[in-house]
Coordinates of C-alpha atoms in Angstrom, one line a residue:
X111 CA -27.1 18.1 177.6
X112 CA -25.2 17.4 181.0
X113 CA -26.3 15.4 184.2
X114 CA -26.4 18.7 186.0
X115 CA -28.6 20.3 183.3
X116 CA -31.1 17.5 183.5
X117 CA -31.1 17.6 187.3
X118 CA -31.6 21.3 187.1
X119 CA -34.3 21.0 184.5
X120 CA -36.5 18.6 186.0
X121 CA -35.7 19.6 189.8
X122 CA -37.0 23.1 188.8
X123 CA -40.3 21.9 187.3
X124 CA -40.9 19.1 189.8
X125 CA -40.6 21.8 192.8
X126 CA -43.2 24.1 190.9
X127 CA -46.0 21.7 190.3
X128 CA -45.5 20.1 193.9
X129 CA -45.8 23.4 195.5
X130 CA -48.6 24.3 193.4
X131 CA -50.4 21.5 194.1
X132 CA -49.4 21.7 198.3
X133 CA -50.5 25.0 198.6
X134 CA -53.8 24.7 197.0
X135 CA -54.9 21.1 198.5
X136 CA -58.4 21.0 199.6
X137 CA -60.2 23.1 197.2
X138 CA -64.1 22.3 197.9
X139 CA -66.3 25.1 196.6
X140 CA -66.9 26.5 193.4
X141 CA -65.9 30.1 194.8
X142 CA -62.4 28.8 196.1
X143 CA -61.9 26.6 193.1
X144 CA -62.4 29.5 190.3
X145 CA -61.6 32.8 192.2
X146 CA -59.0 31.4 195.0
X147 CA -61.6 32.8 197.3
X148 CA -60.7 36.3 196.4
X149 CA -56.8 36.2 198.5
X150 CA -54.5 37.0 195.6
X151 CA -52.5 40.6 195.9
X152 CA -51.5 42.8 193.6
X153 CA -48.0 41.8 192.7
X154 CA -49.5 38.0 192.4
X155 CA -52.0 39.2 190.1
X156 CA -49.2 41.1 188.2
X157 CA -47.0 38.2 187.6
X158 CA -50.0 36.0 187.1
X159 CA -50.9 38.1 184.2
X160 CA -47.5 38.3 182.8
X161 CA -46.9 34.8 183.4
X162 CA -49.9 34.2 181.2
X163 CA -49.2 36.0 178.3
X164 CA -45.4 34.9 178.3
X165 CA -45.7 31.7 176.8
X166 CA -42.9 29.5 175.6
X167 CA -43.1 31.0 172.4
X168 CA -42.1 34.3 173.8
X169 CA -38.6 33.1 174.6
X170 CA -38.1 30.7 172.0
X171 CA -39.4 33.1 169.0
X172 CA -38.7 36.5 170.2
X173 CA -34.9 36.2 170.3
X174 CA -34.8 34.8 167.0
X175 CA -37.2 37.1 165.6
X176 CA -34.7 40.0 166.8
X177 CA -31.8 38.0 165.3
X178 CA -33.3 38.3 161.9
X179 CA -35.2 41.4 161.9
X180 CA -34.1 43.7 164.9
X181 CA -36.0 44.9 167.8
X182 CA -38.7 46.5 165.6
X183 CA -41.3 43.8 167.2
X184 CA -41.5 46.2 170.2
X185 CA -43.6 48.4 168.7
X186 CA -46.2 45.9 169.1
X187 CA -46.2 46.6 172.9
X188 CA -46.4 50.3 172.4
X189 CA -50.3 50.7 173.3
X190 CA -50.3 47.8 176.1
X191 CA -50.1 50.7 179.0
X192 CA -53.0 52.5 177.4
X193 CA -55.2 49.4 177.4
X194 CA -54.2 48.3 180.5
X195 CA -55.5 52.1 182.0
X196 CA -58.8 51.6 180.0
X197 CA -59.5 48.0 181.4
X198 CA -58.8 49.2 184.9
X199 CA -61.3 52.2 184.4
X200 CA -64.0 50.4 182.2
X201 CA -64.1 46.8 182.7
X202 CA -62.9 45.7 186.1
X203 CA -65.2 47.4 188.1
X204 CA -68.0 46.3 186.3
X205 CA -67.0 42.6 186.7
X206 CA -66.4 43.4 190.8
X207 CA -69.8 44.9 191.0
X208 CA -71.7 41.7 189.2
X209 CA -69.3 39.3 191.3
X210 CA -69.0 37.4 188.1
X211 CA -66.9 33.9 187.5
X212 CA -66.4 34.6 183.9
X213 CA -66.5 37.7 181.9
X214 CA -69.4 36.4 179.8
X215 CA -72.1 36.4 182.6
X216 CA -72.0 40.1 182.1
X217 CA -73.6 39.9 178.9
X218 CA -76.5 38.1 179.9
X219 CA -77.2 40.7 182.3
X220 CA -76.5 43.3 179.7
X221 CA -78.0 41.7 176.7
X222 CA -79.2 38.0 176.8
X223 CA -78.5 34.5 177.0
X224 CA -77.9 33.9 173.3
X225 CA -75.1 36.9 173.3
X226 CA -73.3 35.5 176.4
X227 CA -73.3 31.7 174.8
X228 CA -71.9 33.1 171.6
X229 CA -69.1 35.1 173.2
X230 CA -68.3 31.9 175.1
X231 CA -68.2 29.7 172.5
X232 CA -66.0 32.0 170.3
X233 CA -63.6 31.9 173.2
X234 CA -63.8 28.4 173.8
X235 CA -63.0 27.8 170.4
X236 CA -60.0 30.4 169.9
X237 CA -58.7 29.7 173.3
X238 CA -58.9 25.8 172.8
X239 CA -56.7 26.0 169.3
X240 CA -54.2 28.2 171.2
X241 CA -53.9 25.7 173.8
X242 CA -52.9 23.0 171.5
X243 CA -50.4 25.9 169.9
X244 CA -49.0 26.7 173.1
X245 CA -48.3 23.3 173.8
X246 CA -47.2 22.3 170.5
X247 CA -44.8 25.5 169.8
X248 CA -42.2 24.5 172.6
X249 CA -42.5 20.8 172.0
X250 CA -41.3 20.9 168.5
X251 CA -38.4 22.7 169.4
X252 CA -37.4 21.1 172.6
X253 CA -38.1 17.8 170.9
X254 CA -35.8 18.4 168.1
X255 CA -33.0 19.9 170.4
X256 CA -33.1 17.3 173.2
X257 CA -33.7 14.3 170.8
X258 CA -37.0 13.5 172.3
X259 CA -40.0 11.9 170.8
X260 CA -42.7 14.6 169.7
X261 CA -45.6 13.1 171.0
X262 CA -44.1 12.4 174.4
X263 CA -42.9 15.8 174.8
X264 CA -46.1 17.2 173.8
X265 CA -47.6 14.8 176.5
X266 CA -45.5 15.5 179.3
X267 CA -45.8 19.3 179.2
X268 CA -49.5 18.8 178.9
X269 CA -49.9 16.1 181.4
X270 CA -47.5 18.2 184.0
X271 CA -50.1 21.0 183.3
X272 CA -53.2 19.2 183.5
X273 CA -52.1 17.6 186.9
X274 CA -51.8 20.7 189.3
X275 CA -54.3 23.0 187.3
X276 CA -57.2 20.5 187.6
X277 CA -55.8 19.7 191.4
X278 CA -56.0 23.4 192.4
X279 CA -58.0 25.5 190.3
X280 CA -57.2 29.1 189.8
X281 CA -55.1 29.2 192.9
X282 CA -52.8 26.7 191.7
X283 CA -52.2 28.7 188.5
X284 CA -51.7 31.8 190.0
X285 CA -49.3 30.4 192.9
X286 CA -47.3 28.6 190.2
X287 CA -46.9 31.4 188.1
X288 CA -44.8 33.5 190.6
X289 CA -42.0 30.8 190.7
X290 CA -42.3 30.5 187.0
X291 CA -42.1 33.8 186.3
X292 CA -39.1 34.1 188.8
X293 CA -37.2 31.2 186.8
X294 CA -38.3 32.8 183.5
X295 CA -37.0 36.3 184.0
X296 CA -34.1 35.1 186.0
X297 CA -33.1 32.5 183.6
X298 CA -33.2 35.4 180.5
X299 CA -31.2 38.0 182.4
X300 CA -28.7 35.5 183.2
X301 CA -28.4 34.2 179.7
X302 CA -28.1 38.2 178.4
X303 CA -25.2 38.7 180.8
X304 CA -23.7 35.6 179.9
X305 CA -24.0 36.3 175.9
X306 CA -22.7 39.6 176.5
X307 CA -19.6 38.2 178.4
X308 CA -18.9 35.9 175.6
X309 CA -19.0 38.5 173.1
X310 CA -15.2 38.7 171.5
X311 CA -15.4 42.6 171.3
X312 CA -16.7 45.1 174.0
X313 CA -20.2 45.9 174.8
X314 CA -20.0 49.3 173.3
X315 CA -18.7 47.9 169.9
X316 CA -21.5 45.3 170.2
X317 CA -24.0 48.3 170.1
X318 CA -22.5 49.9 167.1
X319 CA -22.3 46.9 165.3
X320 CA -25.9 46.0 165.9
X321 CA -26.9 49.7 165.3
X322 CA -24.9 49.6 161.8
X323 CA -26.8 46.6 160.7
X324 CA -30.1 48.1 161.7
X325 CA -30.8 45.6 164.3
X326 CA -31.5 48.2 166.9
X327 CA -34.1 50.3 165.2
X328 CA -37.2 50.3 167.4
X329 CA -39.9 52.7 165.8
X330 CA -41.0 52.8 162.3
X331 CA -43.3 55.5 161.6
X332 CA -44.3 54.4 158.0
X333 CA -47.9 53.6 158.0
X334 CA -48.2 50.6 156.6
X335 CA -51.4 48.7 156.8
X336 CA -49.7 45.5 155.6
X337 CA -46.8 45.8 157.9
X338 CA -47.3 43.7 161.1
X339 CA -45.3 45.7 163.4
X340 CA -44.7 49.7 163.4
X341 CA -45.5 52.3 165.6
X342 CA -49.3 52.9 164.0
X343 CA -50.1 49.1 164.4
X344 CA -48.6 49.3 168.1
X345 CA -50.9 52.5 169.2
X346 CA -53.9 51.4 167.3
X347 CA -54.4 48.1 166.0
X348 CA -52.7 46.6 169.1
X349 CA -54.5 48.4 171.6
X350 CA -57.8 46.8 170.2
X351 CA -56.0 43.3 170.7
X352 CA -54.9 44.1 174.3
X353 CA -58.3 45.1 175.2
X354 CA -60.1 41.9 174.1
X355 CA -57.2 39.8 175.4
X356 CA -56.9 41.4 178.9
X357 CA -60.5 42.6 179.0
X358 CA -62.7 39.6 177.7
X359 CA -60.5 36.5 177.7
X360 CA -61.3 34.6 180.4
X361 CA -57.7 33.2 180.6
X362 CA -56.6 36.9 182.0
X363 CA -59.9 38.2 183.3
X364 CA -59.6 35.2 185.7
X365 CA -56.2 36.2 186.8
X366 CA -57.6 39.5 188.2
X367 CA -61.2 38.3 189.5
X368 CA -59.0 36.3 192.2
X369 CA -57.8 39.7 193.7
X370 CA -58.7 40.8 197.1
X371 CA -60.0 44.0 196.2
X372 CA -61.1 46.0 193.3
X373 CA -57.7 48.1 193.8
X374 CA -55.6 45.2 194.1
X375 CA -56.6 43.9 190.5
X376 CA -56.4 47.4 189.1
X377 CA -52.7 47.7 190.4
X378 CA -52.0 43.9 189.2
X379 CA -52.9 44.9 185.6
X380 CA -51.2 48.1 185.6
X381 CA -47.9 46.7 186.8
X382 CA -48.2 44.5 184.0
X383 CA -48.8 47.2 181.4
X384 CA -45.7 49.2 182.5
X385 CA -43.1 46.2 182.9
X386 CA -44.2 44.3 179.8
X387 CA -42.8 46.5 177.5
X388 CA -39.1 46.1 179.5
X389 CA -39.4 42.8 179.6
X390 CA -40.0 42.4 175.8
X391 CA -37.0 44.8 175.5
X392 CA -34.7 42.6 177.4
X393 CA -35.6 39.4 175.5
X394 CA -35.4 41.3 172.0
X395 CA -32.1 42.8 173.0
X396 CA -30.6 39.2 173.9
X397 CA -31.4 38.4 170.2
X398 CA -29.9 41.2 168.9
X399 CA -26.5 40.1 171.1
X400 CA -26.6 36.8 170.0
X401 CA -26.8 38.2 166.4
X402 CA -23.6 39.9 166.9
X403 CA -22.0 37.2 168.7
X404 CA -22.6 35.0 165.1
X405 CA -20.9 37.7 163.4
X406 CA -17.5 36.6 165.0
X407 CA -18.0 32.7 165.9
X408 CA -19.3 30.9 162.5
X409 CA -23.1 29.8 163.1
X410 CA -24.8 26.5 162.1
X411 CA -26.0 27.1 157.8
X412 CA -29.0 26.2 159.1
X413 CA -30.1 26.4 163.2
X414 CA -32.4 23.5 163.0
X415 CA -29.4 21.1 162.8
X416 CA -31.3 18.0 163.2
X417 CA -32.0 18.7 159.4
X418 CA -28.5 19.4 158.8
X419 CA -27.4 15.9 160.2
X420 CA -30.1 14.2 158.0
X421 CA -29.3 15.9 155.1
X422 CA -25.2 14.8 155.7
X423 CA -26.3 11.3 155.5
X424 CA -28.2 11.6 152.7
X425 CA -27.4 11.5 148.6
X426 CA -27.3 15.3 148.8
X427 CA -24.4 15.2 151.1
X428 CA -21.9 16.5 148.1
X429 CA -24.1 19.2 147.4
X430 CA -24.6 20.7 151.1
X431 CA -20.6 20.2 151.5
X432 CA -20.3 22.5 148.8
X433 CA -23.0 24.8 150.2
X434 CA -21.2 24.8 153.3
X435 CA -17.8 25.5 152.1
X436 CA -19.3 28.4 150.6
X437 CA -21.1 29.7 153.8
X438 CA -17.9 29.2 155.7
X439 CA -16.0 31.4 153.2
X440 CA -18.8 34.1 153.4
X441 CA -18.6 34.1 157.4
X442 CA -14.7 34.7 157.2
X443 CA -15.2 37.5 154.6
X444 CA -18.0 39.1 156.9
X445 CA -15.5 38.7 159.8
X446 CA -13.0 40.6 158.5
X447 CA -15.5 43.2 157.5
X448 CA -16.9 43.7 161.0
X449 CA -13.2 43.7 162.4
X450 CA -12.7 46.9 159.9
X451 CA -15.9 48.1 160.5
X452 CA -14.8 48.4 164.3
X453 CA -11.6 50.1 163.7
X454 CA -13.4 52.7 161.1
X455 CA -15.6 53.4 164.2
X456 CA -13.0 54.1 166.4
X457 CA -11.2 56.1 163.9
X458 CA -14.6 58.1 163.2
X459 CA -14.0 57.4 159.6
X460 CA -17.8 57.9 158.2
X461 CA -16.9 57.2 154.4
X462 CA -15.2 53.9 155.2
X463 CA -17.9 52.9 157.6
X464 CA -20.7 53.5 154.9
X465 CA -18.7 51.3 152.4
X466 CA -18.1 48.5 154.9
X467 CA -21.9 48.8 155.7
X468 CA -22.9 48.3 151.9
X469 CA -20.4 45.6 151.6
X470 CA -21.8 43.7 154.7
X471 CA -25.3 43.8 153.5
X472 CA -24.3 42.5 150.3
X473 CA -22.6 39.6 152.2
X474 CA -25.2 39.0 154.5
X475 CA -27.5 38.6 151.1
X476 CA -25.2 36.2 149.7
X477 CA -25.4 34.0 152.8
X478 CA -29.3 34.3 152.7
X479 CA -29.0 32.9 149.5
X480 CA -26.6 30.1 150.5
X481 CA -29.1 29.0 153.6
X482 CA -32.1 29.0 150.9
X483 CA -30.3 26.4 148.8
X484 CA -29.5 24.4 151.8
X485 CA -33.2 24.6 152.5
X486 CA -33.9 23.6 149.3
X487 CA -32.0 20.5 149.9
X488 CA -33.4 19.6 152.9
X489 CA -36.9 19.7 151.5
X490 CA -35.6 17.8 148.6
X491 CA -34.5 15.0 151.0
X492 CA -37.4 15.3 152.9
X493 CA -40.5 16.9 151.6
X494 CA -42.2 17.6 154.8
X495 CA -39.5 19.0 156.6
X496 CA -39.7 22.4 158.2
X497 CA -37.1 24.9 156.8
X498 CA -37.9 27.8 159.0
X499 CA -35.6 27.9 161.9
X500 CA -35.8 31.5 163.6
X501 CA -37.3 29.9 166.4
X502 CA -34.3 27.6 167.1
X503 CA -31.8 30.4 166.9
X504 CA -31.6 31.3 170.8
X505 CA -31.8 27.6 172.1
X506 CA -29.3 26.6 169.5
X507 CA -26.9 29.2 171.0
X508 CA -27.7 27.9 174.6
X509 CA -26.9 24.3 173.7
X510 CA -23.8 25.3 171.8
X511 CA -22.4 27.9 174.0
X512 CA -23.5 28.5 177.4
X513 CA -22.2 26.4 180.6
X514 CA -23.4 23.4 182.1
X515 CA -26.0 23.7 184.5
X516 CA -27.3 27.1 182.9
X517 CA -28.7 25.1 180.0
X518 CA -30.7 23.2 182.2
X519 CA -31.8 26.3 183.6
X520 CA -32.6 27.9 180.2
X521 CA -34.7 24.9 179.4
X522 CA -36.2 25.0 182.8
X523 CA -37.2 28.6 181.4
X524 CA -38.9 27.3 178.3
X525 CA -40.8 24.5 180.0
X526 CA -42.0 26.8 182.8
X527 CA -43.3 29.3 180.1
X528 CA -45.2 26.6 178.6
X529 CA -46.5 25.5 181.7
X530 CA -47.6 28.9 183.2
X531 CA -49.5 30.1 179.7
X532 CA -51.0 26.8 179.5
X533 CA -52.3 26.2 183.1
X534 CA -54.3 29.7 182.6
X535 CA -55.6 28.8 179.3
X536 CA -56.9 25.3 180.4
X537 CA -58.0 26.9 183.9
X538 CA -60.2 29.5 181.9
X539 CA -61.5 26.9 179.4
X540 CA -62.7 24.7 182.5
X541 CA -64.3 27.7 183.9
X542 CA -66.1 29.1 180.9
X543 CA -67.5 25.6 179.8
X544 CA -68.8 25.0 183.6
X545 CA -70.2 28.2 184.0
X546 CA -71.2 29.9 180.6
X547 CA -72.6 26.7 178.9
X548 CA -73.1 23.6 181.3
X549 CA -74.2 25.5 184.6
X550 CA -76.4 27.9 182.8
X551 CA -78.3 25.9 179.8
X552 CA -77.6 22.1 180.7
X553 CA -77.8 21.6 184.5
X554 CA -78.7 24.5 186.8
X555 CA -79.7 23.3 189.8
X556 CA -76.6 21.1 191.3
X557 CA -74.8 21.5 194.5
X558 CA -71.2 23.4 194.6
X559 CA -69.3 20.3 194.7
X560 CA -71.1 18.9 191.3
X561 CA -69.8 22.1 189.5
X562 CA -66.6 21.8 191.1
X563 CA -65.8 18.3 189.8
X564 CA -67.5 19.4 186.5
X565 CA -64.9 22.1 186.3
X566 CA -62.1 19.9 186.8
X567 CA -63.4 17.0 184.2
X568 CA -63.9 19.9 181.6
X569 CA -60.4 21.3 182.6
X570 CA -59.0 17.8 182.2
X571 CA -60.8 17.1 179.0
X572 CA -59.5 20.5 177.2
X573 CA -56.0 19.7 178.6
X574 CA -56.6 16.4 176.5
X575 CA -57.9 18.2 173.6
X576 CA -55.0 20.4 173.3
X577 CA -52.8 17.5 173.8
X578 CA -54.5 15.9 170.7
X579 CA -54.3 19.1 168.8
X580 CA -50.8 19.5 169.1
X581 CA -50.0 16.1 168.4
X582 CA -51.3 16.4 165.0
X583 CA -50.5 20.3 164.4
X584 CA -48.1 21.6 161.8
X585 CA -45.7 24.5 162.5
X586 CA -46.7 28.0 161.5
X587 CA -44.8 30.7 159.7
X588 CA -43.6 31.8 162.8
X589 CA -44.6 30.7 166.4
X590 CA -45.4 34.1 168.2
X591 CA -46.8 35.2 165.2
X592 CA -49.2 32.2 164.8
X593 CA -50.5 32.8 168.4
X594 CA -51.2 36.7 167.7
X595 CA -52.9 35.9 164.2
X596 CA -55.3 33.0 166.1
X597 CA -56.3 35.7 168.7
X598 CA -57.1 38.0 166.1
X599 CA -59.4 36.1 164.5
X600 CA -61.5 36.0 167.2
X601 CA -61.1 38.8 169.5
X602 CA -62.2 41.7 167.6
X603 CA -65.7 40.2 167.9
X604 CA -65.4 39.2 171.2
X605 CA -64.2 42.8 172.2
X606 CA -67.0 44.6 169.8
X607 CA -69.7 42.7 171.9
X608 CA -68.3 44.0 175.2
X609 CA -67.9 47.5 173.8
X610 CA -71.2 47.9 172.6
X611 CA -72.5 46.6 176.3
X612 CA -70.5 49.1 177.9
X613 CA -70.8 52.2 175.8
X614 CA -73.9 51.8 173.8
X615 CA -76.7 51.3 176.1
X616 CA -79.4 51.7 173.7
X617 CA -78.2 48.4 171.4
X618 CA -80.2 45.4 172.4
X619 CA -79.4 42.1 172.3
X620 CA -80.8 40.8 169.2
X621 CA -79.0 43.6 167.5
X622 CA -75.5 42.7 169.0
X623 CA -76.1 39.0 168.3
X624 CA -76.6 39.5 164.9
X625 CA -73.7 42.2 164.5
X626 CA -71.1 39.9 166.2
X627 CA -72.3 37.1 163.5
X628 CA -71.8 39.4 160.5
X629 CA -68.5 40.8 162.2
X630 CA -67.0 37.3 162.5
X631 CA -67.8 36.3 158.7
X632 CA -66.1 39.7 157.8
X633 CA -63.0 38.8 159.5
X634 CA -63.0 35.3 158.3
X635 CA -63.4 36.6 154.5
X636 CA -60.8 39.1 155.2
X637 CA -58.3 36.8 156.5
X638 CA -58.7 33.8 153.8
X639 CA -59.0 36.3 150.9
X640 CA -56.0 39.0 152.1
X641 CA -54.1 39.0 149.3
X642 CA -56.3 37.3 146.7
X643 CA -59.2 39.3 146.8
X644 CA -62.8 39.0 146.1
X645 CA -65.3 40.5 143.4
X646 CA -62.3 42.5 141.6
X647 CA -60.9 44.1 144.9
X648 CA -57.6 43.1 146.7
X649 CA -56.2 44.0 150.1
X650 CA -53.1 43.6 152.1
X651 CA -53.6 44.0 155.8
X652 CA -51.9 43.2 158.6
X653 CA -53.7 40.6 160.9
X654 CA -53.3 43.0 164.1
X655 CA -55.8 45.2 162.4
X656 CA -58.5 42.5 162.4
X657 CA -59.0 43.3 166.0
X658 CA -59.9 47.1 165.3
X659 CA -61.9 45.7 161.9
X660 CA -63.7 43.0 164.1
X661 CA -64.4 45.4 167.1
X662 CA -65.6 48.4 164.9
X663 CA -67.8 46.5 162.9
X664 CA -69.8 45.0 165.7
X665 CA -70.5 48.6 167.1
X666 CA -71.5 49.7 163.5
X667 CA -73.8 46.7 162.4
X668 CA -75.2 46.7 165.9
X669 CA -76.3 50.6 165.6
X670 CA -77.5 49.9 161.8
X671 CA -79.4 46.7 162.9
X672 CA -81.0 48.6 165.8
X673 CA -81.9 51.7 163.9
X674 CA -83.8 49.7 161.6
X675 CA -85.6 47.3 164.1
X676 CA -87.2 50.7 165.3

């Protein structure tokens, strides 16, 4: 990157962190530190909620996913507005009435201490691991692209987040997330505009190409439990995930518990529900436009060019050069076919369009075969090398083709997203550990200042744990799917406990506690035996359905246990 890009990157990150520390200096008591004195208005809450969910993974992985498989991922968010409405009506009023610091305080008043503690422990396990992925995911991409040491990249991201989160608590997180959200969306929209301007074809022709290559297919009506993203999973399974994430995950609950009033919190949540889908649409659409761009400008055979450079310096260089030449020949044929396709579209020749489309898909298959052979060489050269390159697509495009200054801004987008989501996670982990575990079960008679200090120390502890996990983590198949999977393993059980508490008043604490344990065991069995089977039974279930299964199984098991106890 140029000097200007570095100035833009570090200037943006430094200004945001310094502003958060300055605006929240002097947080002395527990209420101000954990709930920000309930001073947040609805749009601050809405932006904070969106920034918490919009991690760096969103901006790294989502465009690459659209590049590879189109915009079908948008279906994952179709159920979000419905979930936000349900939470606004059923969840938030209860939290406000009880004046809780964490969502799990409600569970003790409704059930008992062991149920509260179980939910809090499940949350800290899930969110603690997720915090590591949230830091690791952008760090491995950014360290590769910038040539930085991975460990120091992880430490840099984690240390900056720990600094202002520990300093200012919930208020610091919410205040900085406004600036971070502005940088994130402003940078991505600017990138989208530049991508369209760089296209060698008109915007209309780009849409035709994307449509013919099935990149603009938004809705899949086919019901398939093994399919992660279709309209059915988005409107059913994903609703359970969103209900749990926004309704019982402290990293989100803490955002709207800081609202001035119940109405302000509700409006902030609804804002997120109706703006998140357009936001994801924009990010996915940018990925599709990058796909169109690379049909006319030859892309790298593998987008993780660091691995390519290693291959070129290895004994496999002659084999790679041969494959690279084949890839170039394939690209030239594809480029010519796309130009013919545009002419056929302009002429309205449907028969010619069909022929060219079929030929392009064949060329695409040949291209993927060459890419697979290159990836095999990479692994032969370095057995531990990561060959899945979807998460590198967007930032590789940024570095190779965007103007000076904009590159630094887009890197600031990724770092800002990593900081915003990580800050919320660490803030919520510190709050839950302090309020639900330490204050409730270990030391319950201390002064406010003691618990403020404890919350800061626990926040720093979880930040250090996240950094360690990130340093020793290994890359998942796809970053955005990794976070959704990790949440789905635990969210269903936690949501089930809350649903029983809200809507099944006859169920007692012992019944729901045992039901939650059974449900969590069931989900882990389903996941680790998925596609393998158990006792002669096999199944193939997309992980989004784990949330629905976990929630409903808690409700069912609790009912059965309560009936038999009578």
